[in-house]
Amino acid sequence: DTAVSQTPKYLVTQMGNDKSIKCEQNLGHDTMYWYKQDSKKFLKIMFSYNNKELIINETVPNRFSPKSPDKAHLNLHINSLELGDSAVYFCASSQVSGKSGYTFGSGTRLTVV
Amino acid sequence: GQQVMQIPQYQHVQEGEDFTTYCNSSTTLSNIQWYKQRPGGHPVFLIQLVKSGEVKKQKRLTFQFGEAKKNSSLHITATQTTDVGTYFCAANTGTASKLTFGTGTRLQVTL
C-alpha cells in the first residue's frame, strides 16, 4: 500500500533516447510535484500540478514534459536525454499546495551514458 | 528567487553527542517544514512550524521557528546511529505554491 509510487526505480539509458517516469499517489492529495536531486543532494522543484492543472513550471528545458491524466497520476517524459539529466527524480504529493507536508516517492535514479 | 541556506553542510558526531542544524532565509517565511532523508532513501516529512517563536518536540528532536520567521533550527539530543541522514528545511513564502528546499545538512554518527 505504497502512498506515492514511482516506476521505474532505476533507469539507465543512452544519450539521445526518450524515456518516461510514472508516478501514482493513493492519498487523495490534490497536488503533485516533480523534484530533481543532483549529486550534491540539492532538491529542486521542476513542476507542480493541482487537480491536473500545471501551476508551477520552473526553468526546465522543454525536453521535459509532465502529464497528469488525473489528480492521482503525474508522469514525466524526457526527450533527447543528455548526460546532465543524470540525477534522482522524486515525485511527491501534498494535500494543500506548498502549505502541508509532502509525501515523496522512493525516487527514480536516472543514469544517462 | 528565494534561497534557503542551511548550515553546516556536514557534521560528524559521536553517538550520544548533540547536533543542531540551522536554516536561514533572507525573506519572511509563512511556514517552515523539516524533512529527513536517509542515505539512498527519499525525503520524509518530520514537522511543520507556522507561528513566530514556535517550538515543537518529537522525542529527541526539537524544532524552533525564529521570532522574525526568517530562521529555524533542528536540534537532536544524544544522537543515535539511526539519526544518520540529510536534514532539509523547506519553506514557502506564501506568495507562491512552491516549497523551496534548503541546501541540507548531512549528519554522520559514529559509535
PDB file of C-alpha atoms in Angstrom:
ATOM      1  CA  ASP A   1       0.000   0.000   0.000  1.00  0.00           C
ATOM      2  CA  THR A   2       2.680   2.476  -1.036  1.00  0.00           C
ATOM      3  CA  ALA A   3       1.363   6.050  -0.731  1.00  0.00           C
ATOM      4  CA  VAL A   4       3.396   7.545  -3.607  1.00  0.00           C
ATOM      5  CA  SER A   5       4.821   5.041  -6.038  1.00  0.00           C
ATOM      6  CA  GLN A   6       7.228   5.727  -8.869  1.00  0.00           C
ATOM      7  CA  THR A   7       8.399   3.492 -11.657  1.00  0.00           C
ATOM      8  CA  PRO A   8      10.981   2.576 -12.622  1.00  0.00           C
ATOM      9  CA  LYS A   9      13.303   2.738  -9.611  1.00  0.00           C
ATOM     10  CA  TYR A  10      16.391   2.690 -11.819  1.00  0.00           C
ATOM     11  CA  LEU A  11      16.796   3.804 -15.404  1.00  0.00           C
ATOM     12  CA  VAL A  12      19.995   3.530 -17.407  1.00  0.00           C
ATOM     13  CA  THR A  13      19.821   4.812 -20.947  1.00  0.00           C
ATOM     14  CA  GLN A  14      21.903   6.247 -23.739  1.00  0.00           C
ATOM     15  CA  MET A  15      22.152   9.891 -24.700  1.00  0.00           C
ATOM     16  CA  GLY A  16      19.522  10.955 -27.185  1.00  0.00           C
ATOM     17  CA  ASN A  17      16.914   8.449 -26.045  1.00  0.00           C
ATOM     18  CA  ASP A  18      13.405   9.341 -24.833  1.00  0.00           C
ATOM     19  CA  LYS A  19      12.193   7.958 -21.517  1.00  0.00           C
ATOM     20  CA  SER A  20       9.238   8.260 -19.147  1.00  0.00           C
ATOM     21  CA  ILE A  21       8.856   8.027 -15.401  1.00  0.00           C
ATOM     22  CA  LYS A  22       5.461   7.287 -13.889  1.00  0.00           C
ATOM     23  CA  CYS A  23       4.059   8.373 -10.555  1.00  0.00           C
ATOM     24  CA  GLU A  24       0.863   7.494  -8.733  1.00  0.00           C
ATOM     25  CA  GLN A  25      -0.452   8.513  -5.323  1.00  0.00           C
ATOM     26  CA  ASN A  26      -3.278   6.891  -3.386  1.00  0.00           C
ATOM     27  CA  LEU A  27      -3.518   9.537  -0.668  1.00  0.00           C
ATOM     28  CA  GLY A  28      -6.269  11.585  -2.287  1.00  0.00           C
ATOM     29  CA  HIS A  29      -3.951  14.596  -2.419  1.00  0.00           C
ATOM     30  CA  ASP A  30      -4.775  17.457  -4.761  1.00  0.00           C
ATOM     31  CA  THR A  31      -1.253  18.483  -5.690  1.00  0.00           C
ATOM     32  CA  MET A  32       1.639  16.533  -7.182  1.00  0.00           C
ATOM     33  CA  TYR A  33       5.222  17.538  -7.883  1.00  0.00           C
ATOM     34  CA  TRP A  34       8.391  16.514  -9.633  1.00  0.00           C
ATOM     35  CA  TYR A  35      11.683  17.303  -7.924  1.00  0.00           C
ATOM     36  CA  LYS A  36      15.215  16.721  -9.194  1.00  0.00           C
ATOM     37  CA  GLN A  37      18.018  15.847  -6.784  1.00  0.00           C
ATOM     38  CA  ASP A  38      21.516  16.228  -8.155  1.00  0.00           C
ATOM     39  CA  SER A  39      24.734  14.608  -6.998  1.00  0.00           C
ATOM     40  CA  LYS A  40      25.204  17.290  -4.330  1.00  0.00           C
ATOM     41  CA  LYS A  41      21.801  16.410  -2.879  1.00  0.00           C
ATOM     42  CA  PHE A  42      20.171  19.711  -3.836  1.00  0.00           C
ATOM     43  CA  LEU A  43      16.419  19.234  -4.220  1.00  0.00           C
ATOM     44  CA  LYS A  44      14.971  21.448  -6.886  1.00  0.00           C
ATOM     45  CA  ILE A  45      11.336  21.676  -7.920  1.00  0.00           C
ATOM     46  CA  MET A  46      10.599  21.118 -11.577  1.00  0.00           C
ATOM     47  CA  PHE A  47       6.813  21.006 -11.910  1.00  0.00           C
ATOM     48  CA  SER A  48       3.685  21.146  -9.809  1.00  0.00           C
ATOM     49  CA  TYR A  49       0.161  20.109 -10.757  1.00  0.00           C
ATOM     50  CA  ASN A  50      -3.024  20.846  -8.858  1.00  0.00           C
ATOM     51  CA  ASN A  51      -6.037  18.788  -9.889  1.00  0.00           C
ATOM     52  CA  LYS A  52      -4.483  18.039 -13.267  1.00  0.00           C
ATOM     53  CA  GLU A  53      -3.572  21.677 -13.926  1.00  0.00           C
ATOM     54  CA  LEU A  54       0.014  22.865 -14.224  1.00  0.00           C
ATOM     55  CA  ILE A  55       0.692  25.516 -11.562  1.00  0.00           C
ATOM     56  CA  ILE A  56       4.478  25.583 -11.354  1.00  0.00           C
ATOM     57  CA  ASN A  57       6.872  25.206 -14.237  1.00  0.00           C
ATOM     58  CA  GLU A  58      10.387  26.094 -13.163  1.00  0.00           C
ATOM     59  CA  THR A  59      13.175  26.832 -15.587  1.00  0.00           C
ATOM     60  CA  VAL A  60      13.310  23.351 -17.001  1.00  0.00           C
ATOM     61  CA  PRO A  61      14.354  22.529 -20.586  1.00  0.00           C
ATOM     62  CA  ASN A  62      11.330  21.880 -22.767  1.00  0.00           C
ATOM     63  CA  ARG A  63      12.671  18.382 -23.344  1.00  0.00           C
ATOM     64  CA  PHE A  64      10.935  17.654 -20.037  1.00  0.00           C
ATOM     65  CA  SER A  65       7.175  17.355 -20.355  1.00  0.00           C
ATOM     66  CA  PRO A  66       4.917  16.433 -17.456  1.00  0.00           C
ATOM     67  CA  LYS A  67       1.489  14.930 -17.966  1.00  0.00           C
ATOM     68  CA  SER A  68      -1.278  14.492 -15.440  1.00  0.00           C
ATOM     69  CA  PRO A  69      -4.128  12.321 -16.749  1.00  0.00           C
ATOM     70  CA  ASP A  70      -5.935  12.612 -13.403  1.00  0.00           C
ATOM     71  CA  LYS A  71      -5.131  14.012  -9.972  1.00  0.00           C
ATOM     72  CA  ALA A  72      -3.680  10.704  -8.781  1.00  0.00           C
ATOM     73  CA  HIS A  73      -1.105  10.446 -11.558  1.00  0.00           C
ATOM     74  CA  LEU A  74       1.762  12.624 -12.707  1.00  0.00           C
ATOM     75  CA  ASN A  75       4.147  11.316 -15.314  1.00  0.00           C
ATOM     76  CA  LEU A  76       7.366  12.826 -16.605  1.00  0.00           C
ATOM     77  CA  HIS A  77       8.545  12.351 -20.166  1.00  0.00           C
ATOM     78  CA  ILE A  78      12.064  13.326 -21.161  1.00  0.00           C
ATOM     79  CA  ASN A  79      13.114  13.696 -24.780  1.00  0.00           C
ATOM     80  CA  SER A  80      16.637  13.589 -26.178  1.00  0.00           C
ATOM     81  CA  LEU A  81      18.296  12.699 -22.910  1.00  0.00           C
ATOM     82  CA  GLU A  82      21.605  14.378 -22.074  1.00  0.00           C
ATOM     83  CA  LEU A  83      24.400  13.414 -19.685  1.00  0.00           C
ATOM     84  CA  GLY A  84      23.430  16.304 -17.396  1.00  0.00           C
ATOM     85  CA  ASP A  85      19.968  14.822 -16.895  1.00  0.00           C
ATOM     86  CA  SER A  86      21.506  12.112 -14.724  1.00  0.00           C
ATOM     87  CA  ALA A  87      20.011  12.573 -11.253  1.00  0.00           C
ATOM     88  CA  VAL A  88      17.414  11.166  -8.904  1.00  0.00           C
ATOM     89  CA  TYR A  89      13.893  12.308  -9.762  1.00  0.00           C
ATOM     90  CA  PHE A  90      11.357  12.369  -6.958  1.00  0.00           C
ATOM     91  CA  CYS A  91       7.628  12.549  -7.293  1.00  0.00           C
ATOM     92  CA  ALA A  92       5.729  13.985  -4.326  1.00  0.00           C
ATOM     93  CA  SER A  93       2.200  14.892  -3.356  1.00  0.00           C
ATOM     94  CA  SER A  94       0.528  17.103  -0.778  1.00  0.00           C
ATOM     95  CA  GLN A  95      -2.926  17.990   0.424  1.00  0.00           C
ATOM     96  CA  VAL A  96      -2.578  21.755   0.162  1.00  0.00           C
ATOM     97  CA  SER A  97      -0.133  23.125  -2.345  1.00  0.00           C
ATOM     98  CA  GLY A  98       3.028  24.292  -0.580  1.00  0.00           C
ATOM     99  CA  LYS A  99       1.482  24.522   2.884  1.00  0.00           C
ATOM    100  CA  SER A 100       1.300  20.966   4.108  1.00  0.00           C
ATOM    101  CA  GLY A 101       3.845  18.196   4.399  1.00  0.00           C
ATOM    102  CA  TYR A 102       4.875  16.472   1.202  1.00  0.00           C
ATOM    103  CA  THR A 103       4.871  12.711   0.763  1.00  0.00           C
ATOM    104  CA  PHE A 104       7.686  11.629  -1.518  1.00  0.00           C
ATOM    105  CA  GLY A 105       8.005   8.596  -3.715  1.00  0.00           C
ATOM    106  CA  SER A 106      11.095   6.426  -3.430  1.00  0.00           C
ATOM    107  CA  GLY A 107      12.735   8.117  -6.403  1.00  0.00           C
ATOM    108  CA  THR A 108      13.938   7.156  -9.868  1.00  0.00           C
ATOM    109  CA  ARG A 109      17.697   7.102 -10.339  1.00  0.00           C
ATOM    110  CA  LEU A 110      18.309   8.101 -13.950  1.00  0.00           C
ATOM    111  CA  THR A 111      21.741   7.487 -15.435  1.00  0.00           C
ATOM    112  CA  VAL A 112      22.448   8.726 -18.938  1.00  0.00           C
ATOM    113  CA  VAL A 113      25.501   7.173 -20.585  1.00  0.00           C
TER     114      VAL A 113
ATOM    115  CA  GLY B   1      14.295  33.675  -6.295  1.00  0.00           C
ATOM    116  CA  GLN B   2      14.041  32.831  -2.662  1.00  0.00           C
ATOM    117  CA  GLN B   3      17.006  30.979  -1.219  1.00  0.00           C
ATOM    118  CA  VAL B   4      17.059  28.956   1.936  1.00  0.00           C
ATOM    119  CA  MET B   5      20.517  28.287   3.326  1.00  0.00           C
ATOM    120  CA  GLN B   6      21.409  25.652   5.849  1.00  0.00           C
ATOM    121  CA  ILE B   7      24.485  25.316   7.996  1.00  0.00           C
ATOM    122  CA  PRO B   8      26.524  23.308   8.487  1.00  0.00           C
ATOM    123  CA  GLN B   9      26.689  21.384   5.208  1.00  0.00           C
ATOM    124  CA  TYR B  10      28.054  18.360   7.024  1.00  0.00           C
ATOM    125  CA  GLN B  11      28.527  17.291  10.611  1.00  0.00           C
ATOM    126  CA  HIS B  12      30.143  14.214  12.047  1.00  0.00           C
ATOM    127  CA  VAL B  13      29.386  13.410  15.683  1.00  0.00           C
ATOM    128  CA  GLN B  14      29.965  10.558  18.068  1.00  0.00           C
ATOM    129  CA  GLU B  15      26.903   8.731  19.274  1.00  0.00           C
ATOM    130  CA  GLY B  16      25.486  10.467  22.316  1.00  0.00           C
ATOM    131  CA  GLU B  17      26.580  13.963  21.263  1.00  0.00           C
ATOM    132  CA  ASP B  18      24.066  16.640  20.376  1.00  0.00           C
ATOM    133  CA  PHE B  19      23.547  18.044  16.888  1.00  0.00           C
ATOM    134  CA  THR B  20      21.999  21.237  15.554  1.00  0.00           C
ATOM    135  CA  THR B  21      21.296  22.399  12.033  1.00  0.00           C
ATOM    136  CA  TYR B  22      20.254  25.959  11.191  1.00  0.00           C
ATOM    137  CA  CYS B  23      18.110  27.235   8.370  1.00  0.00           C
ATOM    138  CA  ASN B  24      18.158  30.887   7.253  1.00  0.00           C
ATOM    139  CA  SER B  25      16.137  32.886   4.793  1.00  0.00           C
ATOM    140  CA  SER B  26      16.505  36.476   3.615  1.00  0.00           C
ATOM    141  CA  THR B  27      12.728  36.832   3.473  1.00  0.00           C
ATOM    142  CA  THR B  28       9.933  36.278   5.996  1.00  0.00           C
ATOM    143  CA  LEU B  29       8.506  32.788   5.777  1.00  0.00           C
ATOM    144  CA  SER B  30       4.860  31.835   6.170  1.00  0.00           C
ATOM    145  CA  ASN B  31       5.847  28.434   7.475  1.00  0.00           C
ATOM    146  CA  ILE B  32       8.814  26.079   7.577  1.00  0.00           C
ATOM    147  CA  GLN B  33       8.963  22.340   7.226  1.00  0.00           C
ATOM    148  CA  TRP B  34      11.669  19.834   8.096  1.00  0.00           C
ATOM    149  CA  TYR B  35      12.479  16.608   6.294  1.00  0.00           C
ATOM    150  CA  LYS B  36      14.904  13.734   6.839  1.00  0.00           C
ATOM    151  CA  GLN B  37      16.451  11.739   4.025  1.00  0.00           C
ATOM    152  CA  ARG B  38      18.272   8.537   4.905  1.00  0.00           C
ATOM    153  CA  PRO B  39      21.187   7.506   2.634  1.00  0.00           C
ATOM    154  CA  GLY B  40      19.711   6.026  -0.531  1.00  0.00           C
ATOM    155  CA  GLY B  41      16.211   6.984   0.599  1.00  0.00           C
ATOM    156  CA  HIS B  42      13.668   9.675  -0.038  1.00  0.00           C
ATOM    157  CA  PRO B  43      12.822  12.793   1.983  1.00  0.00           C
ATOM    158  CA  VAL B  44      10.391  12.088   4.814  1.00  0.00           C
ATOM    159  CA  PHE B  45       8.316  14.868   6.326  1.00  0.00           C
ATOM    160  CA  LEU B  46       9.064  15.465  10.012  1.00  0.00           C
ATOM    161  CA  ILE B  47       7.198  18.595  11.066  1.00  0.00           C
ATOM    162  CA  GLN B  48       5.787  21.970  10.108  1.00  0.00           C
ATOM    163  CA  LEU B  49       6.169  25.198  12.091  1.00  0.00           C
ATOM    164  CA  VAL B  50       3.858  28.126  11.464  1.00  0.00           C
ATOM    165  CA  LYS B  51       3.904  30.576  14.373  1.00  0.00           C
ATOM    166  CA  SER B  52       6.607  33.067  15.253  1.00  0.00           C
ATOM    167  CA  GLY B  53       8.807  31.666  18.053  1.00  0.00           C
ATOM    168  CA  GLU B  54       7.137  28.256  17.863  1.00  0.00           C
ATOM    169  CA  VAL B  55       8.933  25.299  19.472  1.00  0.00           C
ATOM    170  CA  LYS B  56       7.923  21.706  18.853  1.00  0.00           C
ATOM    171  CA  LYS B  57       9.421  18.472  20.140  1.00  0.00           C
ATOM    172  CA  GLN B  58       9.437  14.948  18.783  1.00  0.00           C
ATOM    173  CA  LYS B  59      11.228  12.688  21.269  1.00  0.00           C
ATOM    174  CA  ARG B  60      14.902  13.728  20.982  1.00  0.00           C
ATOM    175  CA  LEU B  61      14.251  16.269  18.213  1.00  0.00           C
ATOM    176  CA  THR B  62      13.460  19.926  18.988  1.00  0.00           C
ATOM    177  CA  PHE B  63      12.351  22.283  16.240  1.00  0.00           C
ATOM    178  CA  GLN B  64      12.278  26.081  16.549  1.00  0.00           C
ATOM    179  CA  PHE B  65      10.931  28.846  14.359  1.00  0.00           C
ATOM    180  CA  GLY B  66      12.558  32.240  14.824  1.00  0.00           C
ATOM    181  CA  GLU B  67      10.687  35.242  16.191  1.00  0.00           C
ATOM    182  CA  ALA B  68      11.096  37.086  12.898  1.00  0.00           C
ATOM    183  CA  LYS B  69      10.097  33.942  10.939  1.00  0.00           C
ATOM    184  CA  LYS B  70      13.308  34.104   8.930  1.00  0.00           C
ATOM    185  CA  ASN B  71      15.179  31.241  10.522  1.00  0.00           C
ATOM    186  CA  SER B  72      14.670  27.858  12.072  1.00  0.00           C
ATOM    187  CA  SER B  73      16.680  25.182  13.812  1.00  0.00           C
ATOM    188  CA  LEU B  74      16.553  21.453  14.425  1.00  0.00           C
ATOM    189  CA  HIS B  75      18.324  20.130  17.493  1.00  0.00           C
ATOM    190  CA  ILE B  76      18.882  16.444  18.179  1.00  0.00           C
ATOM    191  CA  THR B  77      19.759  15.470  21.728  1.00  0.00           C
ATOM    192  CA  ALA B  78      22.009  12.460  22.330  1.00  0.00           C
ATOM    193  CA  THR B  79      22.322  11.343  18.707  1.00  0.00           C
ATOM    194  CA  GLN B  80      21.991   7.705  17.732  1.00  0.00           C
ATOM    195  CA  THR B  81      23.230   5.906  14.630  1.00  0.00           C
ATOM    196  CA  THR B  82      19.634   5.837  13.401  1.00  0.00           C
ATOM    197  CA  ASP B  83      19.781   9.644  13.122  1.00  0.00           C
ATOM    198  CA  VAL B  84      22.213   9.383  10.184  1.00  0.00           C
ATOM    199  CA  GLY B  85      20.958  11.142   7.071  1.00  0.00           C
ATOM    200  CA  THR B  86      20.479  14.529   5.475  1.00  0.00           C
ATOM    201  CA  TYR B  87      18.153  17.001   7.138  1.00  0.00           C
ATOM    202  CA  PHE B  88      16.401  19.554   4.976  1.00  0.00           C
ATOM    203  CA  CYS B  89      14.380  22.560   5.889  1.00  0.00           C
ATOM    204  CA  ALA B  90      11.833  23.723   3.324  1.00  0.00           C
ATOM    205  CA  ALA B  91       9.993  26.996   3.141  1.00  0.00           C
ATOM    206  CA  ASN B  92       7.069  28.628   1.464  1.00  0.00           C
ATOM    207  CA  THR B  93       6.772  32.405   1.411  1.00  0.00           C
ATOM    208  CA  GLY B  94       3.054  32.194   0.847  1.00  0.00           C
ATOM    209  CA  THR B  95       3.273  34.108  -2.408  1.00  0.00           C
ATOM    210  CA  ALA B  96       3.783  31.018  -4.500  1.00  0.00           C
ATOM    211  CA  SER B  97       2.582  27.483  -4.147  1.00  0.00           C
ATOM    212  CA  LYS B  98       6.116  26.283  -4.111  1.00  0.00           C
ATOM    213  CA  LEU B  99       8.152  24.674  -1.381  1.00  0.00           C
ATOM    214  CA  THR B 100      11.811  25.630  -1.668  1.00  0.00           C
ATOM    215  CA  PHE B 101      14.185  23.205  -0.019  1.00  0.00           C
ATOM    216  CA  GLY B 102      17.248  24.253   1.888  1.00  0.00           C
ATOM    217  CA  THR B 103      20.714  23.068   0.947  1.00  0.00           C
ATOM    218  CA  GLY B 104      20.589  20.285   3.546  1.00  0.00           C
ATOM    219  CA  THR B 105      22.840  19.200   6.409  1.00  0.00           C
ATOM    220  CA  ARG B 106      24.331  15.742   6.241  1.00  0.00           C
ATOM    221  CA  LEU B 107      24.707  14.115   9.644  1.00  0.00           C
ATOM    222  CA  GLN B 108      27.077  11.237  10.236  1.00  0.00           C
ATOM    223  CA  VAL B 109      27.020   9.463  13.601  1.00  0.00           C
ATOM    224  CA  THR B 110      29.684   7.010  14.644  1.00  0.00           C
ATOM    225  CA  LEU B 111      29.978   4.773  17.700  1.00  0.00           C
TER     226      LEU B 111
END
